Short mmCIF file of C-alpha atoms in Angstrom, two decimals:
data_model
loop_
_atom_site.label_atom_id
_atom_site.label_comp_id
_atom_site.label_asym_id
_atom_site.label_seq_id
_atom_site.Cartn_x
_atom_site.Cartn_y
_atom_site.Cartn_z
CA TYR A 1 0.02 0.10 0.06
CA GLU A 2 1.37 3.34 -1.04
CA SER A 3 -0.10 6.63 0.17
CA LYS A 4 1.48 10.23 0.36
CA GLU A 5 -1.13 10.76 3.19
CA PHE A 6 -0.54 9.79 6.67
CA TYR A 7 -1.81 10.75 10.20
CA ARG A 8 1.41 12.10 11.83
CA PRO A 9 0.36 11.63 15.57
CA PHE A 10 -0.54 8.11 14.74
CA ALA A 11 2.95 7.42 13.03
CA SER A 12 4.70 9.10 15.98
CA PHE A 13 2.57 6.67 18.47
CA VAL A 14 3.59 3.41 16.96
CA THR A 15 7.31 4.46 16.74
CA ALA A 16 7.21 5.73 20.24
CA HIS A 17 5.26 2.46 21.39
CA GLY A 18 7.81 0.31 19.82
CA ARG A 19 10.65 2.21 21.33
CA LEU A 20 9.07 1.78 24.71
CA GLN A 21 8.55 -1.91 24.19
CA LEU A 22 12.23 -2.01 23.34
CA TRP A 23 13.39 -0.17 26.37
CA ASN A 24 11.02 -2.06 28.80
CA THR A 25 12.32 -5.36 27.45
CA ILE A 26 16.07 -4.19 27.97
CA ILE A 27 15.59 -2.74 31.41
CA TYR A 28 13.22 -5.22 32.98
CA ALA A 29 13.93 -8.50 31.21
CA ILE A 30 17.38 -8.50 29.88
CA GLY A 31 18.96 -6.27 32.41
CA VAL A 32 21.23 -3.24 31.76
CA ASP A 33 24.50 -5.04 32.79
CA ASP A 34 23.66 -8.16 30.08
CA PHE A 35 22.62 -5.43 27.35
CA LEU A 36 24.95 -5.38 24.35
CA TYR A 37 23.36 -3.84 21.40
CA CYS A 38 19.89 -3.08 20.15
CA ASP A 39 18.48 -1.89 16.91
CA THR A 40 14.76 -0.94 16.00
CA ASP A 41 13.61 -4.45 15.97
CA SER A 42 16.23 -6.50 17.82
CA ILE A 43 18.19 -6.77 21.19
CA TYR A 44 21.60 -8.59 21.60
CA PHE A 45 22.48 -9.53 25.00
CA LYS A 46 24.61 -11.86 27.16
CA GLY A 47 23.62 -14.19 29.54
CA ASN A 48 21.22 -17.32 30.13
CA VAL A 49 18.77 -17.30 27.23
CA ASP A 50 16.39 -19.31 29.01
CA GLU A 51 16.16 -17.08 32.05
CA LYS A 52 15.76 -13.95 29.76
CA ILE A 53 13.00 -15.68 27.98
CA ASN A 54 11.16 -16.29 31.52
CA ASN A 55 11.72 -12.54 32.29
CA MET A 56 10.30 -11.48 29.13
CA ASN A 57 7.17 -13.54 29.92
CA LYS A 58 7.05 -12.09 33.25
CA ILE A 59 6.49 -8.50 31.88
CA GLY A 60 4.22 -9.67 28.97
CA GLU A 61 6.75 -9.93 26.18
CA THR A 62 6.84 -13.45 24.37
CA VAL A 63 9.06 -15.10 22.15
CA ASP A 64 7.15 -16.66 19.37
CA LYS A 65 8.26 -16.22 15.84
CA THR A 66 4.82 -17.41 14.32
CA ILE A 67 3.14 -14.32 15.60
CA LEU A 68 3.37 -11.10 14.13
CA GLY A 69 4.70 -8.52 16.49
CA LYS A 70 6.41 -11.00 19.05
CA TRP A 71 10.09 -11.52 19.57
CA ASP A 72 12.02 -14.13 17.94
CA LEU A 73 15.29 -15.73 19.02
CA GLU A 74 17.21 -15.47 15.97
CA THR A 75 20.78 -16.50 16.91
CA HIS A 76 23.24 -17.64 19.46
CA PHE A 77 26.83 -16.28 19.73
CA ASN A 78 29.88 -16.51 22.04
CA ALA A 79 31.71 -13.34 20.82
CA PHE A 80 30.14 -10.11 19.94
CA LYS A 81 31.74 -6.80 18.91
CA VAL A 82 30.09 -3.43 18.18
CA LEU A 83 31.53 -0.43 16.25
CA GLY A 84 28.52 1.70 16.35
CA GLN A 85 25.01 1.94 14.92
CA LYS A 86 24.39 -0.57 12.29
CA LYS A 87 28.09 -1.89 12.74
CA TYR A 88 28.56 -5.20 14.59
CA MET A 89 30.18 -8.62 14.41
CA TYR A 90 29.57 -11.78 16.17
CA TYR A 91 30.55 -15.59 16.32
CA ASN A 92 27.32 -17.35 15.62
CA THR A 93 27.31 -20.75 17.25
CA ASP A 94 24.17 -22.01 15.56
CA LYS A 95 24.53 -24.67 13.17
CA ASP A 96 23.38 -24.67 9.43
CA LYS A 97 21.40 -27.64 7.81
CA LYS A 98 24.69 -29.60 7.03
CA GLY A 99 25.44 -29.30 10.98
CA ASN A 100 28.35 -26.89 10.50
CA VAL A 101 28.70 -24.08 12.85
CA LYS A 102 27.81 -20.90 10.94
CA GLY A 103 30.62 -18.78 12.39
CA LEU A 104 31.52 -15.03 12.01
CA ASN A 105 28.79 -12.68 10.87
CA LEU A 106 29.11 -9.29 10.09
CA LYS A 107 26.53 -6.35 9.90
CA CYS A 108 27.86 -3.28 8.63
CA CYS A 109 25.80 -0.47 6.72
CA GLY A 110 26.70 -0.04 3.35
CA LEU A 111 29.55 -2.61 3.28
CA PRO A 112 29.43 -4.57 0.07
CA GLU A 113 29.15 -8.29 0.24
CA SER A 114 32.56 -9.09 -1.03
CA ALA A 115 34.17 -6.72 1.46
CA ARG A 116 31.99 -8.36 4.22
CA LYS A 117 33.15 -11.83 3.46
CA GLU A 118 37.09 -10.63 3.44
CA ILE A 119 36.68 -9.14 6.95
CA CYS A 120 34.91 -12.39 8.12
CA LYS A 121 37.84 -14.20 6.69
CA GLN A 122 40.33 -11.94 8.69
CA GLY A 123 38.50 -12.19 11.85
CA PHE A 124 37.53 -10.02 14.90
CA ASN A 125 40.63 -7.87 14.87
CA GLU A 126 40.34 -6.74 11.51
CA PHE A 127 36.85 -5.20 12.22
CA TYR A 128 37.49 -1.75 13.42
CA LEU A 129 36.73 2.07 12.66
CA GLY A 130 38.92 3.41 10.04
CA LYS A 131 39.54 0.14 8.18
CA ASN A 132 39.68 0.37 4.52
CA VAL A 133 38.50 -2.52 2.52
CA GLU A 134 38.22 -3.29 -1.14
CA GLY A 135 35.16 -4.35 -2.93
CA LYS A 136 33.01 -1.23 -3.25
CA LYS A 137 31.88 -0.08 -6.74
CA GLN A 138 31.62 3.51 -7.50
CA ARG A 139 29.87 5.11 -10.65
CA VAL A 140 31.99 7.48 -12.64
CA LYS A 141 30.73 9.44 -15.59
CA VAL A 142 32.63 9.25 -18.84
CA VAL A 143 31.89 10.51 -22.55
CA GLY A 144 29.47 8.26 -23.84
CA GLY A 145 28.19 6.92 -20.27
CA CYS A 146 29.35 5.48 -16.91
CA LEU A 147 31.97 3.14 -15.67
CA LEU A 148 32.05 1.18 -12.43
CA ILE A 149 35.45 1.53 -10.82
CA ASN A 150 36.72 -0.45 -7.84
CA VAL A 151 37.28 1.93 -4.74
CA ASN A 152 37.80 1.24 -0.96
CA PHE A 153 35.07 1.22 1.66
CA LYS A 154 36.02 2.77 4.86
CA ILE A 155 34.34 1.73 8.18
CA GLN A 156 33.42 4.86 9.66
CA LYS A 157 31.58 6.40 12.47
CA ILE A 158 28.09 7.61 11.51
CA MET A 159 27.40 11.15 12.24
CA PHE A 160 24.00 12.62 12.20
CA ALA A 161 23.61 16.46 11.87
CA MET A 162 20.69 18.15 13.47
#
């Protein structure tokens, strides 16, 4: 559904309610000391998963991936590194369909897939702010059209201007 019309107070309420739900879950179920990172729809934490799910149930937050709007337990990890918003790496201890441990997983906003794979091969120590990685394509105008050239992608801190 696409529409240019929207009711701003309702949109504000929905996002505020989601934020409140996220923060209540972090504070009252996960615990601030075990909290590692969150995004708009996810929480990464350390500690006993069953205990955290039990705490979530106590405050009315349930884990059920089959119900829209409920939490889902998506991954298990034993190492986690955060560089900033939308920039984190973890060692996924879940197994794939063949029974192999999934291993390093990297989320970095704007990072091309080839560069992501390269950093994962290099490991945790090679995921840092300021790192330059090959693999980004940039469009350059030339007479008669455009060329795609290889440039480095730099992992940098996201700055928001107000």
